Coordinates of C-alpha atoms in Angstrom, one line a residue:
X1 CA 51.0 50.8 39.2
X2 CA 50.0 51.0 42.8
X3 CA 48.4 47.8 44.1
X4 CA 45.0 48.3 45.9
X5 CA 44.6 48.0 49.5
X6 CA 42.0 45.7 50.5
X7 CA 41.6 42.0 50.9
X8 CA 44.7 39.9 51.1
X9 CA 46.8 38.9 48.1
X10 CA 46.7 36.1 46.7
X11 CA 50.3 34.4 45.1
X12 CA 49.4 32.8 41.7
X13 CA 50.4 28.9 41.5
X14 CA 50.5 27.3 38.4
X15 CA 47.7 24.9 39.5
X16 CA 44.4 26.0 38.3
X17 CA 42.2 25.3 41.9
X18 CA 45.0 26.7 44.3
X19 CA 43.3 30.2 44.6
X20 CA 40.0 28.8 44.7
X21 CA 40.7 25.9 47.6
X22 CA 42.3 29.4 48.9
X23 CA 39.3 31.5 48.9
X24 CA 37.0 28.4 50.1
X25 CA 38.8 28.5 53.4
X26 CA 38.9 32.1 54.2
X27 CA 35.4 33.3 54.9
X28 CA 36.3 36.7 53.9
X29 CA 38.0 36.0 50.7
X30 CA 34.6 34.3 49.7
X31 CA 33.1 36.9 50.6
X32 CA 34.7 39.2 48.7
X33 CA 34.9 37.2 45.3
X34 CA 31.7 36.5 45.3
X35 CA 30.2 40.0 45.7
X36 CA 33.0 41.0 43.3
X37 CA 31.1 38.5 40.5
X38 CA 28.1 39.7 41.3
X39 CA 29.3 43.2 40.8
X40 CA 30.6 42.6 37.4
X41 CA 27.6 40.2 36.4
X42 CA 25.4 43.7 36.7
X43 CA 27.8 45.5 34.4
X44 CA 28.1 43.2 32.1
X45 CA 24.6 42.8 31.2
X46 CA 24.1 46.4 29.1
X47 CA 27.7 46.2 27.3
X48 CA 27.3 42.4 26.3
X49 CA 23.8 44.2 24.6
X50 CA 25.1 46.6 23.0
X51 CA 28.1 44.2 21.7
X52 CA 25.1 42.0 20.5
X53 CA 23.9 45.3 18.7
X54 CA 27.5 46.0 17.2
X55 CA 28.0 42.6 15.5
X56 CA 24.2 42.2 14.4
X57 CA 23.1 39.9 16.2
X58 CA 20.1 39.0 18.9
X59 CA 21.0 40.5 22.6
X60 CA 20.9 37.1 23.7
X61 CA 23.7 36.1 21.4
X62 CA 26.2 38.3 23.4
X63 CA 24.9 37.6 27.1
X64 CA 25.1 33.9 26.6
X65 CA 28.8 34.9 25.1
X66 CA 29.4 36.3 28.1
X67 CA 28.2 33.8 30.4
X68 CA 30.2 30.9 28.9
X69 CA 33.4 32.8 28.7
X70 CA 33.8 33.8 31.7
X71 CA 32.7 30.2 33.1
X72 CA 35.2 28.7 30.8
X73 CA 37.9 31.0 31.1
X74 CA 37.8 30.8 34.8
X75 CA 38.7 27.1 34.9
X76 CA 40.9 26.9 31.8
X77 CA 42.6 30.6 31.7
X78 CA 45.9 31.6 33.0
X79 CA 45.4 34.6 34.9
X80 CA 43.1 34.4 38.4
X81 CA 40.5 37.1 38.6
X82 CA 40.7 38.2 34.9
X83 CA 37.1 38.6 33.3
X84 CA 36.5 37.3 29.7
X85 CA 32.9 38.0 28.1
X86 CA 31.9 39.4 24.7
X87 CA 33.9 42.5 23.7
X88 CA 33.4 45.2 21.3
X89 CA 37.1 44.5 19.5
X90 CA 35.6 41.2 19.0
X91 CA 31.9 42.5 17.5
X92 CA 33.6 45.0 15.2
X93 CA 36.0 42.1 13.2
X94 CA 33.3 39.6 12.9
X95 CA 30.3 41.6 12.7
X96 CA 30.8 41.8 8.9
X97 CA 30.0 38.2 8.8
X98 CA 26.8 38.5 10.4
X99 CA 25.9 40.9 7.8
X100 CA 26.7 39.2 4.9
X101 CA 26.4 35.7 5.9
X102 CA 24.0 35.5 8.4
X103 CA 24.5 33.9 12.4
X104 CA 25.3 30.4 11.4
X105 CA 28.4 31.7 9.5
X106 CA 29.1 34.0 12.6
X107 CA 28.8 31.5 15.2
X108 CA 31.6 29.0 13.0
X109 CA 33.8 32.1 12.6
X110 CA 33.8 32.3 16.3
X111 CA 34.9 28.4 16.6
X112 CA 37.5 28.7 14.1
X113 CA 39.2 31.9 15.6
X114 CA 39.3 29.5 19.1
X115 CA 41.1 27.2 17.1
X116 CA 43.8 29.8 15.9
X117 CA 44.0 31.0 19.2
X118 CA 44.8 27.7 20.6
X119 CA 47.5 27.0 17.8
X120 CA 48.9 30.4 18.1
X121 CA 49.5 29.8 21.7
X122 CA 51.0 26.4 21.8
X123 CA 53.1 28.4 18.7
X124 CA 54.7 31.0 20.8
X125 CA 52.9 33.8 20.5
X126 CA 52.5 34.4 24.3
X127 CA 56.2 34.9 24.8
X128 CA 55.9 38.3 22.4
X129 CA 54.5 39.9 25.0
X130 CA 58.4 40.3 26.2
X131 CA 58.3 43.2 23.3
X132 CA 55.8 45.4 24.6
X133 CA 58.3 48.3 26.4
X134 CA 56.6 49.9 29.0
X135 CA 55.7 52.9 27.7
X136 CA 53.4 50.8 25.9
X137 CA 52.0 49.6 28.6
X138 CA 51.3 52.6 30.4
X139 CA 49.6 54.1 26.9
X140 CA 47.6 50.7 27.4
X141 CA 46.0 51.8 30.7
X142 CA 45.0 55.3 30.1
X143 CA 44.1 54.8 26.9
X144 CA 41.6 52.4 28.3
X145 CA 40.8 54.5 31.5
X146 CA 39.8 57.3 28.5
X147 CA 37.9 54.7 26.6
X148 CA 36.5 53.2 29.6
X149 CA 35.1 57.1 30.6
X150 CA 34.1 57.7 27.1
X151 CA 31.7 54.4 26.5
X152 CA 29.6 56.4 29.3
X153 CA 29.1 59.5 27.6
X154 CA 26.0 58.4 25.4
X155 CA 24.6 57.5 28.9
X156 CA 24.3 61.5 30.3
X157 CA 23.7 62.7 27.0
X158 CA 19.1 63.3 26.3
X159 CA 18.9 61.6 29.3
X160 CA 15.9 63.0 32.3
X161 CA 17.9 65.6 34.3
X162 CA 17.1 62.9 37.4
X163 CA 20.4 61.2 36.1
X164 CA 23.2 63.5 37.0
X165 CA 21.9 63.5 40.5
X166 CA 22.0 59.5 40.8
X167 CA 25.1 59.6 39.3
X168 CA 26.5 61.8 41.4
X169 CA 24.9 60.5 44.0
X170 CA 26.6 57.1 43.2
X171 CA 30.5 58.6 42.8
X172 CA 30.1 60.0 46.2
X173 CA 29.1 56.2 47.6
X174 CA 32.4 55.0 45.4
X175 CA 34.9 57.5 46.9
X176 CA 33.4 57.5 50.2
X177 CA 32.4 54.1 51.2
X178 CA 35.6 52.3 51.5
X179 CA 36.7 54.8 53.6
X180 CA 34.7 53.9 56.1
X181 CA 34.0 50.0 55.7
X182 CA 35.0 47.3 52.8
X183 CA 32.8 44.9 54.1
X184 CA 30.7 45.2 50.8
X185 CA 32.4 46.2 47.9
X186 CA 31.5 49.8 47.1
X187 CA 29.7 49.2 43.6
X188 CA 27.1 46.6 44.7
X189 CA 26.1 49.1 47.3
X190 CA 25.6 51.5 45.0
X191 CA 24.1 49.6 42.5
X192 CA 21.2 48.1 45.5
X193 CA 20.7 52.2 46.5
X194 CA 20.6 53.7 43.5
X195 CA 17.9 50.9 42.4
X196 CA 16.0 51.0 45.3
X197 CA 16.1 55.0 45.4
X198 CA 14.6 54.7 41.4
X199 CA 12.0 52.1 42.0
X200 CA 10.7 54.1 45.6
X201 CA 9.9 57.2 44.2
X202 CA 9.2 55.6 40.7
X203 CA 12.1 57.6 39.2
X204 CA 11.7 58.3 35.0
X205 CA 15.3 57.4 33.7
X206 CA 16.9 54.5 31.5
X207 CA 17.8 51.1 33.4
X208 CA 19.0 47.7 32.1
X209 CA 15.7 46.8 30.3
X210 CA 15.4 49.7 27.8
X211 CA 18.6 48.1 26.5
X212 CA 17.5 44.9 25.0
X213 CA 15.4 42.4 25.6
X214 CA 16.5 40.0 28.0
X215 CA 16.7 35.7 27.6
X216 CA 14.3 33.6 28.9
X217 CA 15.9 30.3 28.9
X218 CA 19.4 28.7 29.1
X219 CA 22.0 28.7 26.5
X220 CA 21.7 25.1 24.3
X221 CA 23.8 23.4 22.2
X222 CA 24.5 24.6 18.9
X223 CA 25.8 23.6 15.8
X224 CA 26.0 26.4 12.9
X225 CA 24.6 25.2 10.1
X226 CA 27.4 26.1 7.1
X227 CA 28.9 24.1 4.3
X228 CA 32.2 22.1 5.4
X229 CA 33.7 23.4 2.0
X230 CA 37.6 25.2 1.4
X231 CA 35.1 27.6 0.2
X232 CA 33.4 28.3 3.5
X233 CA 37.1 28.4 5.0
X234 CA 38.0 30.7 2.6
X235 CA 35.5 33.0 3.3
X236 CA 36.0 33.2 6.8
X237 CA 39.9 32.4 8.1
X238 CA 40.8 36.0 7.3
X239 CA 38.0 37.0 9.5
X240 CA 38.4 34.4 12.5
X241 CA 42.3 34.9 11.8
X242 CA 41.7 38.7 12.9
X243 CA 39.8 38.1 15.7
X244 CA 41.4 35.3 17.2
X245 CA 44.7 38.0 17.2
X246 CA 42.7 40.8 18.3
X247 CA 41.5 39.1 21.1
X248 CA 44.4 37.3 22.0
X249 CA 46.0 40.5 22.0
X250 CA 43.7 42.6 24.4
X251 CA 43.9 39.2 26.3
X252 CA 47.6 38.9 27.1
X253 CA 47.8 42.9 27.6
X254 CA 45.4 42.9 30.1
X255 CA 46.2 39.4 32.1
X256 CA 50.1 41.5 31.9
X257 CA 48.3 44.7 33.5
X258 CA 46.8 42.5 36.4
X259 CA 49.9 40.8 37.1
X260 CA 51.4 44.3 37.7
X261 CA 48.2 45.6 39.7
X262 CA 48.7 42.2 42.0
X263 CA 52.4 41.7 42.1
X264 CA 51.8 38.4 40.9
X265 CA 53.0 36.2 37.7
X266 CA 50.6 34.0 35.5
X267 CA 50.5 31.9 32.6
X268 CA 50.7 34.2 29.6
X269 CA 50.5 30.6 27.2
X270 CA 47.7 29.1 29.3
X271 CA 46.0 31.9 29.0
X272 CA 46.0 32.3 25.2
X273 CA 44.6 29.0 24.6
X274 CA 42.3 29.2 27.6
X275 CA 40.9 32.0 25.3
X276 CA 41.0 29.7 22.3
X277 CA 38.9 27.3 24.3
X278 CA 36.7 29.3 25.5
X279 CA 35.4 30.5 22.2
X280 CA 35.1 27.3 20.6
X281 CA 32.6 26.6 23.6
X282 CA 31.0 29.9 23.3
X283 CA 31.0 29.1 19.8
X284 CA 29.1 25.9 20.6
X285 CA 26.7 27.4 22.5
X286 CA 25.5 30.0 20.3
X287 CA 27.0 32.6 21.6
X288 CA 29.4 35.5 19.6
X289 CA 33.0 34.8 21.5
X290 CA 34.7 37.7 23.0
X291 CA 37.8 38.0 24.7
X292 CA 39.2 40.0 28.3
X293 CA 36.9 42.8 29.3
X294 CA 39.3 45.5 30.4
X295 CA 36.7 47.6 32.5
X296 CA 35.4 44.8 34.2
X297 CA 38.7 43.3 34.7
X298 CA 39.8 46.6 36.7
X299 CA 36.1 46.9 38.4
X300 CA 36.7 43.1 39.6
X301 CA 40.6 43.4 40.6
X302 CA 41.3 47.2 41.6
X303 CA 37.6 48.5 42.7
X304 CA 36.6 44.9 44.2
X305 CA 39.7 43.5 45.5
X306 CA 38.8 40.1 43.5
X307 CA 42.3 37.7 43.2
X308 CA 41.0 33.9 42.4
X309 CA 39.5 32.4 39.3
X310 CA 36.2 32.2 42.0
X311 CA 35.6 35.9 41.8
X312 CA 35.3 35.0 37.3
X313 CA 33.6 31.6 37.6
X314 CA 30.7 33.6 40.2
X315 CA 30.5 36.6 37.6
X316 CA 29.8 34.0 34.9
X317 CA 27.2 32.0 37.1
X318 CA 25.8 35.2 38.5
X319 CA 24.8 36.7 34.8
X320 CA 22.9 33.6 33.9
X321 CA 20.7 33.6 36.9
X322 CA 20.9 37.2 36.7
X323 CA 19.3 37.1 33.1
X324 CA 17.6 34.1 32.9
X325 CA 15.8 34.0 36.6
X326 CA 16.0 37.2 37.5
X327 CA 16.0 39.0 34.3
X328 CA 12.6 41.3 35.6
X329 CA 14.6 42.3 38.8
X330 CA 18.0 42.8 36.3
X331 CA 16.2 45.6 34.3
X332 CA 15.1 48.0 37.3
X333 CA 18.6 48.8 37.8
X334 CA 19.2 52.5 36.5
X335 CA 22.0 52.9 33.9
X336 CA 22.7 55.4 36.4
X337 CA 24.3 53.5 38.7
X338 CA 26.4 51.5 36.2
X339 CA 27.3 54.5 34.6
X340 CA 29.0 55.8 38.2
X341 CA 30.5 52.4 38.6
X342 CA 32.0 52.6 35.6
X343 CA 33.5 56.6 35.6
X344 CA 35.4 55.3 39.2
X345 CA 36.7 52.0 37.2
X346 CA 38.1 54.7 34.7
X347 CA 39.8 57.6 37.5
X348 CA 41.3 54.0 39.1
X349 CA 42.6 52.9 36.1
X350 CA 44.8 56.3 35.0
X351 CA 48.3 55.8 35.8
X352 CA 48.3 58.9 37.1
X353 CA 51.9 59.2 38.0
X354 CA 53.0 59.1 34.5
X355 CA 51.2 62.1 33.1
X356 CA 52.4 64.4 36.4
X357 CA 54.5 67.0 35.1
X358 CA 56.8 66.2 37.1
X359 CA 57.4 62.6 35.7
X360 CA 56.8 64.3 31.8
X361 CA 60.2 66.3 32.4
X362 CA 62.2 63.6 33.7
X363 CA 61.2 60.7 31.6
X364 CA 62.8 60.7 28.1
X365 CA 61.2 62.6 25.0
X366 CA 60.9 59.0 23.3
X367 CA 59.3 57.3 25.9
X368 CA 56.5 60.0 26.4
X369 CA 56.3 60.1 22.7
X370 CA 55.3 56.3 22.5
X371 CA 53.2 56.5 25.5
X372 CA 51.2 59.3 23.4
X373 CA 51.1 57.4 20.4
X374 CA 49.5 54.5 22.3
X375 CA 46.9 56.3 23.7
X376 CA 46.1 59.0 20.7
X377 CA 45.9 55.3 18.5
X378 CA 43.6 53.5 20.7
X379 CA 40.9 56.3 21.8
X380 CA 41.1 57.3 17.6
X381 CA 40.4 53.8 16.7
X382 CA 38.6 52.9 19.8
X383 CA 40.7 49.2 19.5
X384 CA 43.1 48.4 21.9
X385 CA 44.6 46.5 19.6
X386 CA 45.3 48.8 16.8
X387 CA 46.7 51.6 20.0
X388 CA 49.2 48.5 21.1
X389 CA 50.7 47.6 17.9
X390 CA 51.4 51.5 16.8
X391 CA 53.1 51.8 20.1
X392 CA 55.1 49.2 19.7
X393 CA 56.1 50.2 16.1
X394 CA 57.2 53.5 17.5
X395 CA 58.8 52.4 20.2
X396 CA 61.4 49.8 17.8
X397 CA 61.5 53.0 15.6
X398 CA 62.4 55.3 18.1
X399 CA 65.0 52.7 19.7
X400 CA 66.9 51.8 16.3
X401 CA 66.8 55.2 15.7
X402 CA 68.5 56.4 19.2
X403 CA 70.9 53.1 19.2
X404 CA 71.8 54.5 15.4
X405 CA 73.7 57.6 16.6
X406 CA 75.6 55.8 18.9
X407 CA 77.8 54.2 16.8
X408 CA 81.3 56.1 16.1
X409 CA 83.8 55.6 13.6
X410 CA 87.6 56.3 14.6
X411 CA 89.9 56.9 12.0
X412 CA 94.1 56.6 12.6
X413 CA 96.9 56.6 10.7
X414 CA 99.3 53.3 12.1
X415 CA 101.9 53.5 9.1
X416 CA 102.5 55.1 5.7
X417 CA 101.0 52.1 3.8
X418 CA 98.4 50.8 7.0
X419 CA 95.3 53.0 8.5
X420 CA 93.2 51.5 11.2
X421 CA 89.4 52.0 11.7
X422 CA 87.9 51.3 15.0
X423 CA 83.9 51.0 15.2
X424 CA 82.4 51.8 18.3
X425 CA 78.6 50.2 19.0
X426 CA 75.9 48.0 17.6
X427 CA 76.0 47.5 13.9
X428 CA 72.5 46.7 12.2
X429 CA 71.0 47.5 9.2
X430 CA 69.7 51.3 11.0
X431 CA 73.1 52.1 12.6
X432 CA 75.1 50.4 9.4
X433 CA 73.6 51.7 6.8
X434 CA 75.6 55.0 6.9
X435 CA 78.9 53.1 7.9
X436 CA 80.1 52.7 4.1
X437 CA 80.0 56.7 3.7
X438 CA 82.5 57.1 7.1
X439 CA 85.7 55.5 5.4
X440 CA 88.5 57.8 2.6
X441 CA 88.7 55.3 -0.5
X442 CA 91.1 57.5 -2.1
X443 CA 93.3 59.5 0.9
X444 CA 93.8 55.8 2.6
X445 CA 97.1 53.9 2.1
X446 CA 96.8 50.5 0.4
X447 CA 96.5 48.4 3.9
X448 CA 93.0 49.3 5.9
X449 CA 91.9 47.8 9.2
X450 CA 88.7 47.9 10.5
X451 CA 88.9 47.0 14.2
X452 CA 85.2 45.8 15.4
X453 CA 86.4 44.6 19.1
X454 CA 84.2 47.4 20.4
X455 CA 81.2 46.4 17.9
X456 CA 79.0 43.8 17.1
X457 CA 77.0 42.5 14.2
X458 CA 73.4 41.7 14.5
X459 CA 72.4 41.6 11.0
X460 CA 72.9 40.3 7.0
X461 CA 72.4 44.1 6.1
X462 CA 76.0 45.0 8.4
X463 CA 77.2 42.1 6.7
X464 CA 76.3 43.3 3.0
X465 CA 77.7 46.7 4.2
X466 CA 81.2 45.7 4.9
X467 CA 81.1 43.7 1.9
X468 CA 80.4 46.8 0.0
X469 CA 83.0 48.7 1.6
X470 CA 85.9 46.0 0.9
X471 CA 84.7 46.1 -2.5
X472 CA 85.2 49.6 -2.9
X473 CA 89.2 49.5 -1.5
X474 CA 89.5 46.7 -4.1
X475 CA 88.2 49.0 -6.7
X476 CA 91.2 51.4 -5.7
X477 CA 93.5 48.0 -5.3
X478 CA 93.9 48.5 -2.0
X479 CA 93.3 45.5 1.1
X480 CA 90.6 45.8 4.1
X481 CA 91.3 43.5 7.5
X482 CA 88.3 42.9 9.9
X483 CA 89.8 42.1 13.3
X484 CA 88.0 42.1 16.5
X485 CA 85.0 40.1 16.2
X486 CA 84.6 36.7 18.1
X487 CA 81.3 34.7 19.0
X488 CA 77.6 35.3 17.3
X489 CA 79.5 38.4 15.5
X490 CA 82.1 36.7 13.8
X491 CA 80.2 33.8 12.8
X492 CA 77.7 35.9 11.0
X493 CA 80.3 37.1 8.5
X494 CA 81.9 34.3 8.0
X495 CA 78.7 32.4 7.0
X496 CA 77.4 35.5 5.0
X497 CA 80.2 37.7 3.4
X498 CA 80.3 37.5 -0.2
X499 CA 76.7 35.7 -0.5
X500 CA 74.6 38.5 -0.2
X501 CA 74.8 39.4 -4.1
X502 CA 76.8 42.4 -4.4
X503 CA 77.5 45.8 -3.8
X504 CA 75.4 48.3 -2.2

């Protein structure tokens, strides 16, 4: 992944203020987070709607959602510039609940998948992230750049004919602009001209306010009003279970995909239960709970140059004025313009080195094949979720498969009575399995070696397999000798052979 040019980059420390005292005293690092907010405040405004729309609830419920995640997240997450809001992964698992429970059952689903994220975290479930191959990751992206693109289709589709123009109008500002000056960030000034073009010559096309009505007032306190029964946990743990790993998984894939856009490392554990937090307090203040926003995440970090938890905690801040204050303003805006915004977030977000023909041919069959499965997973499904854990299924399949033929089995004749076996490579239950059918029970003499000094043994089922195989020299009365093994490898049969109840 190519980092952006643009504004200065920005090391990650640990402490949570160090970019932001950072960005305070560089003029043009403000500068440049805080337009970056304000650009993602704007797009956030139709999706957090139609989010609202996807889980059932008010349009309200999903703006506030996103206005106290991304506050929240921005002082308690681990990854600088990362945008949290409400999500459709998020809508889709609990938007069951809404419809047979009501909001007050919602709202204490979202709480209590806070709380599993938080205990997940402080469990270990960060550090699995060190599974995901890269292949995985690269499915990741363009699966999302696809989705990203596709989520904009029902926006040119019956629409007034005025909207191809605009739009077009608006991708020629995106590619254009920064070419010439990245003073201002390329998608505010389109957003401001394609607004101002609509509202001058009273354009007819859809804008911010045909989708959903738009708060009034700021986000309260609130406590859902459900029974503090096992019953009511019963009900909904499987649903807050699911969400809180749905969203902590599009979380820690995406705060991974920043740290590769940025060159920099963050907190993979701090950032899971920064998530957990920050839905219990969305939770508490009515709102639906969410989790990253991919799209807005690139539009802040790749398109806008954003780096600090500033550029976050201003996109957070921004929406609620933008909603509450200026909610009348908010809804001139031309879907138009978000539309374009949100096509160049897509092209930028294609890895576009990895599906060059060029690359295709040199990378490995396997690797392509995961990469495929990824994406083919997530735009089917539409959940990142789902794409990621296929692709990392295929990928352990694929590798136990390929590691599976590389173990060899060398048979030679010492003495008349005494053969030796040497076994080459690493023995687990994929590449062991076949082992038992590679030695001659009958031809052999009565003494057998098998020497494993060019092996090793991962698991019980090489363990049970070698027991199987002495077992069947016995059966002929002859004697196996394993020789070879020392450290984790030797260890393992001792403590296992002959306990693993029988033959196989």
């Amino acid at each position: 992944m190519n980092t952006p040019h643009g504004p200065e980059q920005v090391p990650h420390d640990p402490r949570a203020d160090v970019s932001v005292r950072f960005a305070l005293r560089s003029p043009a690092r403000l500068k440049t987070e805080l337009l970056a907010g304000l650009v993602v405040a704007l797009a956030l405004i139709p999706e957090a709607i139609a989010f609202s729309v996807i889980a059932g609830v008010d349009p309200r419920v999903g703006l506030f959602a996103s206005v106290t995640m991304a506050i929240t997240i921005a002082i308690v997450g681990g990854r600088p510039a990362m945008i949290s809001a409400a999500t459709a992964a998020v809508a889709l698992v609990i938007a069951p609940v809404s419809e047979q429970y009501g909001v007050d059952h919602l709202i204490a689903t979202v709480i209590l998948g806070g709380v599993f994220q938080v205990l997940l975290s402080f469990l270990g479930v960060a550090k699995l992230m060190r599974f995901v191959p890269r292949s995985v990751m690269v499915g990741f992206v363009n699966s999302l750049a696809i989705l990203v693109f596709v989520a904009q289709i029902p926006h040119l589709v019956d629409v007034p004919w005025m909207v191809y123009p605009l739009v077009a109008a608006g991708l020629l500002v995106l590619v254009f602009l920064p070419k010439i000056t990245e003073a201002v960030p390329a998608p505010l000034v389109t957003i401001v001209l394609l607004t101002v073009v609509t509202v001058t010559f009273s354009l007819n096309v859809p804008d911010v306010a045909d989708q959903g009505e738009l708060p009034e007032s700021l986000p309260t306190l609130f406590f859902p009003d459900v029974p503090l029964t096992f019953e009511t946990l019963r009900i909904l743990a499987p649903y807050a279970l699911a969400m809180a790993l749905v969203g902590l998984m599009e979380s820690l894939m995406t705060a991974k995909l920043v740290d590769d856009i940025t060159d920099t490392r963050s907190d993979k554990t701090r950032e899971g239960w920064g998530q957990g937090v920050a839905n219990i307090v969305t939770g508490f203040f009515g709102g639906m709970g969410g989790c990253a926003v991919v799209g807005q995440t690139m539009m802040n970090v790749k398109v806008s140059g954003a780096r600090t938890r500033l550029s976050t905690l201003a996109a957070g801040v921004f929406l609620l004025i933008l909603v509450v204050a200026l909610g009348d303003i908010v809804g001139l805006v031309p879907m138009a313009a978000l539309v374009a915004v949100m096509i160049m977030v897509s092209i930028a977000t294609v890895d576009w080195h990895s599906v060059h023909p060029r690359t295709l041919r040199l990378m490995p069959l396997s690797e392509t094949v995961v990469m495929v499965v990824t994406v083919v997973a997530t735009v089917s499904t539409g959940n990142l979720a789902i794409g990621v854990s296929l692709g990392v299924l295929t990928a352990m399949v694929l590798f136990a498969r390929r590691v599976a033929h590389m173990t060899t089995v060398e048979r030679t004749l010492t003495s008349d009575d005494t053969c030796t076996y040497r076994v080459t490579g690493e023995l687990f239950w994929a590449s062991s399995n076949d082992l038992v059918f590679q030695f001659d029970y009958i031809g052999d003499p009565e003494n057998v070696v098998v020497d494993l000094t060019a092996a090793d043994i991962w698991d019980a089922s090489t363990v049970a397999t070698f027991d199987a195989i002495q077992q069947k020299y016995a059966a002929k009365g002859k004697t196996v000798t394993i020789v070879g093994l020392d450290g984790a490898s030797l260890d393992r049969l001792r403590r296992l052979s002959g306990r693993l109840g029988g033959e196989n």
